[in-house]
Short mmCIF file of C-alpha atoms in Angstrom, two decimals:
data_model
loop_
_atom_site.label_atom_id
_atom_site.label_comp_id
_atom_site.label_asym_id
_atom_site.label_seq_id
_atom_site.Cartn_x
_atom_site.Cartn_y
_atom_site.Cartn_z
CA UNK A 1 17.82 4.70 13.98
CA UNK A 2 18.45 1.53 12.37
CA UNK A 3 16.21 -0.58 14.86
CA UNK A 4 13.47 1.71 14.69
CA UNK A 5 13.26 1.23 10.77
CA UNK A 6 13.41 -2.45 11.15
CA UNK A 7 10.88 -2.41 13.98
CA UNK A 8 8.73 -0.34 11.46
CA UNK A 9 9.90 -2.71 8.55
CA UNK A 10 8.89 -5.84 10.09
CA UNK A 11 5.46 -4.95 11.14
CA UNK A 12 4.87 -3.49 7.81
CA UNK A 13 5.80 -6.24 5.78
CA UNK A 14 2.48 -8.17 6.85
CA UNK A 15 0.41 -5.10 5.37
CA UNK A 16 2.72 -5.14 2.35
CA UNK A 17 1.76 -8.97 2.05
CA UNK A 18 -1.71 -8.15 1.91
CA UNK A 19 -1.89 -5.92 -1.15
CA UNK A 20 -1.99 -9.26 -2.94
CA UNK A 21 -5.89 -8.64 -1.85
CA UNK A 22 -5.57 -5.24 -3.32
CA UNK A 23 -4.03 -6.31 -6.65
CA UNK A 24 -6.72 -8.77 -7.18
CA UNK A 25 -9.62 -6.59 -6.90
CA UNK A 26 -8.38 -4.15 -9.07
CA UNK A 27 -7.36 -6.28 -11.40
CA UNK A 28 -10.78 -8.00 -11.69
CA UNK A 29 -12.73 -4.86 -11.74
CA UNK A 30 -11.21 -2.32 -13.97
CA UNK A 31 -12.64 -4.38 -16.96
CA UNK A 32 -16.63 -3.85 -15.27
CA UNK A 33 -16.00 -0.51 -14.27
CA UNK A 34 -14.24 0.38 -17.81
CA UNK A 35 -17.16 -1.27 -19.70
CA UNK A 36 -19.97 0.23 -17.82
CA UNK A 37 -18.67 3.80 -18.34
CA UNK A 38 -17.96 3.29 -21.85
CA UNK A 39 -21.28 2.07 -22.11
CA UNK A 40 -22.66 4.46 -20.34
CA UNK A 41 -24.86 2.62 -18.02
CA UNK A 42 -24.35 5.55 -14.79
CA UNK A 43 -26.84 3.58 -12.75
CA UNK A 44 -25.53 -0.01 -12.71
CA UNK A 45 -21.92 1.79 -12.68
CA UNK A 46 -22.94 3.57 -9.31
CA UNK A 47 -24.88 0.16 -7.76
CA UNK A 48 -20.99 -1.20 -8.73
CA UNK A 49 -19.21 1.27 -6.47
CA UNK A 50 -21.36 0.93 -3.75
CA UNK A 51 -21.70 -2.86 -3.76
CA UNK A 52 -17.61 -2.99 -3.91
CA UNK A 53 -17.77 -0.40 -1.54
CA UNK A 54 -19.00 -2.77 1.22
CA UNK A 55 -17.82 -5.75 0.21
CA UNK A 56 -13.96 -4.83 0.33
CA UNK A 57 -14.72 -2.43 3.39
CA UNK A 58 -15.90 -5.89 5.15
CA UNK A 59 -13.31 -7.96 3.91
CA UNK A 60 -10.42 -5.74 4.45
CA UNK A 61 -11.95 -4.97 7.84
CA UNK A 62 -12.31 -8.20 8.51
CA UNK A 63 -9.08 -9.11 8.49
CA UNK A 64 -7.49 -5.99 10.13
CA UNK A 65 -9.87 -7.31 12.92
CA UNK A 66 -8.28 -10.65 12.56
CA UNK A 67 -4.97 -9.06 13.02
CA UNK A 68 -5.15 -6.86 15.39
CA UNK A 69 -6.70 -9.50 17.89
CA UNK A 70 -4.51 -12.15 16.84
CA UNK A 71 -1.77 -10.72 15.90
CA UNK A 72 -0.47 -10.65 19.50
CA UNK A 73 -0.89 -14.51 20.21
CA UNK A 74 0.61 -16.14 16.64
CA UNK A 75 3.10 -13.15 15.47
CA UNK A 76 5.66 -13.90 18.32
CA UNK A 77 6.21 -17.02 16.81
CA UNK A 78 7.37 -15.16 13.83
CA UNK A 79 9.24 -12.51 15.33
CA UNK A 80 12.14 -12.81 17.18
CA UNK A 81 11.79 -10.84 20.30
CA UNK A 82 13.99 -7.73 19.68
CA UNK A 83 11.30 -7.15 17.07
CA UNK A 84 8.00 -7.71 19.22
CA UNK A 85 7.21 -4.29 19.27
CA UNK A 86 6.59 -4.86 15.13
CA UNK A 87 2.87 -5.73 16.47
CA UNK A 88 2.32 -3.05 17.94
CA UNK A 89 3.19 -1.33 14.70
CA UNK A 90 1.00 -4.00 12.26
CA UNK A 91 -1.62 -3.50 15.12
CA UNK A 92 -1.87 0.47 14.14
CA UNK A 93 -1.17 -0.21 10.34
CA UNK A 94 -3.25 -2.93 9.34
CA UNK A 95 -5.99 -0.66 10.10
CA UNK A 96 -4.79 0.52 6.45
CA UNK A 97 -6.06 -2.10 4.55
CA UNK A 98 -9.58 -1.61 4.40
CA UNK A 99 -9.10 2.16 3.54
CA UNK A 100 -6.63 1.15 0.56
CA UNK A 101 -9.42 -1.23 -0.73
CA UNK A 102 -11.77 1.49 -0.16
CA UNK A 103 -9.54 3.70 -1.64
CA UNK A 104 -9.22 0.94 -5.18
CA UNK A 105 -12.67 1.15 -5.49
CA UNK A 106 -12.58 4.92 -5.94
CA UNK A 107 -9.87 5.28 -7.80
CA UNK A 108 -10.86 2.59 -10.37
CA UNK A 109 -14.15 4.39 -10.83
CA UNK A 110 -12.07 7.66 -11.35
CA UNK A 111 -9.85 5.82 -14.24
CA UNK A 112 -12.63 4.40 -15.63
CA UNK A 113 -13.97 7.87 -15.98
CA UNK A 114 -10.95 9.11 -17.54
CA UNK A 115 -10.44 11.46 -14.80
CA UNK A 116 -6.72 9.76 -14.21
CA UNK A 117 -5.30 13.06 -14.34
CA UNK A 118 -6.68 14.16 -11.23
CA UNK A 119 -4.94 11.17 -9.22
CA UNK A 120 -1.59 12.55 -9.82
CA UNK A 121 -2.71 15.40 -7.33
CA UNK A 122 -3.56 13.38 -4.83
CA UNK A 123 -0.67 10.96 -4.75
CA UNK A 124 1.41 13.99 -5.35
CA UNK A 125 -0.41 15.51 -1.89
CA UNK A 126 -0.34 12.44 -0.02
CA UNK A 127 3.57 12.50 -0.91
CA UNK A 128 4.17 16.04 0.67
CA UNK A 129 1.79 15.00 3.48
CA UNK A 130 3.94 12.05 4.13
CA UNK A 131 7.04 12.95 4.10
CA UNK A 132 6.92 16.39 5.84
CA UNK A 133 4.80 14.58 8.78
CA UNK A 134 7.35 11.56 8.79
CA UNK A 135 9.88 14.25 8.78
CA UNK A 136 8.55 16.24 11.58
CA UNK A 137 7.34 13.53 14.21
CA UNK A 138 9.91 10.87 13.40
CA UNK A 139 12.46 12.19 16.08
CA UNK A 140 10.16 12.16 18.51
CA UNK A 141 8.03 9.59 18.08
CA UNK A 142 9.97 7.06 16.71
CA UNK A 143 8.13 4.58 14.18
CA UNK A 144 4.63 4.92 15.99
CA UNK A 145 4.97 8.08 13.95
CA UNK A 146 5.72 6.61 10.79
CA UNK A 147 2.60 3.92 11.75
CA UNK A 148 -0.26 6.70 12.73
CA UNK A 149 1.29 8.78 9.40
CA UNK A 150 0.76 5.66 7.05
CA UNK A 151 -2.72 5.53 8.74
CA UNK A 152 -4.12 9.00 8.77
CA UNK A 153 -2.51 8.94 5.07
CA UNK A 154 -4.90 6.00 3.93
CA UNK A 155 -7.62 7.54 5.71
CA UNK A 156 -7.14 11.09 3.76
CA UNK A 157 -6.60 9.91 0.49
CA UNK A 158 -9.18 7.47 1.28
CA UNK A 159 -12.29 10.67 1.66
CA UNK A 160 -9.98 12.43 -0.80
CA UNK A 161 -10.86 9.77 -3.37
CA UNK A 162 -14.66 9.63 -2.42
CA UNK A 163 -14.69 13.46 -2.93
CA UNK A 164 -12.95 13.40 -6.31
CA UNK A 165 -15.38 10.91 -7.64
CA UNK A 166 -18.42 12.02 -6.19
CA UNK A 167 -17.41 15.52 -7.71
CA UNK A 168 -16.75 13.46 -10.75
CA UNK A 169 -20.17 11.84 -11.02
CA UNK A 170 -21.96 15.06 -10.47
CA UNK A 171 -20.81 16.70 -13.11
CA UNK A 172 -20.74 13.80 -16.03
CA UNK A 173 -24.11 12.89 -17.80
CA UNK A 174 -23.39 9.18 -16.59
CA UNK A 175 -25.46 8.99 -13.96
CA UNK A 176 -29.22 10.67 -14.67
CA UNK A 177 -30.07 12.81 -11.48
CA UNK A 178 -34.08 13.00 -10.23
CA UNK A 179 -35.96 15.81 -11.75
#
């Protein structure tokens, strides 16, 4: 009921918060990633993905870490207590954030492909995914449902993305493949 979407709510928010991080990368990227294709320079383009690749996997796991182990000792401060069971929920979630920055990295490469087209599928997929899931395991699981959905979501249209773009790269003459 109404609880259970606050509980959700509450423990979201922080995650929702974070996608300042999010914002910021993409934001200062695009331009590289747009130049470098457009230029056609495949190999400094791909050295790009995989340098973002680990540096927002370690930030963004960095600070799921942070959360997770923290989380339980500073958020009841925050909370009152008819919403402590929020961390448990930002304690699943957060878990998110790295595989949305993973996820930026892709799909910025993709757009700076011009391969936006393709995106709509998968949002439109991750859409059906989530709500028939949410739909299904709601009633019985309450929002640890809704929390392990939004996760396994990420993660999916996280090696979604990677597939799309690696499928992408294979077939442009960007990147020059060994003899």
């Amino acid at each position: 009921g109404k609880q259970a979407v606050g509980i959700y709510s509450a423990g979201y928010r922080f995650l929702d918060a974070l996608m300042f991080i999010v914002t910021s990368y993409n934001i200062s990227s695009m331009p590289i990633f747009s130049k470098l294709a457009k230029e056609k320079k495949g190999n400094i383009f791909v050295n790009k993905i995989k340098k973002d690749v680990v540096l927002v996997f370690f930030i963004g796991l960095s600070i799921a870490l942070g959360f997770y182990f923290l989380g339980p000792i500073i958020l009841p401060i925050l909370f009152k207590s008819t919403y402590f069971q929020s961390i448990q929920v930002l304690r699943i979630i957060i878990f998110a954030l790295p595989l949305i920055l993973l996820t930026s990295v892709f799909l910025n490469s993709i757009y700076a492909l011009n391969k936006a087209k393709i995106v709509i599928y998968i949002f439109l997929f991750q859409l059906i995914f989530n709500v028939g899931f949410n739909y299904l395991l709601i009633p019985k699981f309450s929002f640890f449902a809704s929390a392990y959905i939004t996760l396994l979501g990420e993660a999916i249209n996280t090696l979604l993305t990677f597939v799309v773009l690696r499928s992408v790269l294979i077939r442009t003459d960007l990147v020059r493949r060994a003899p």
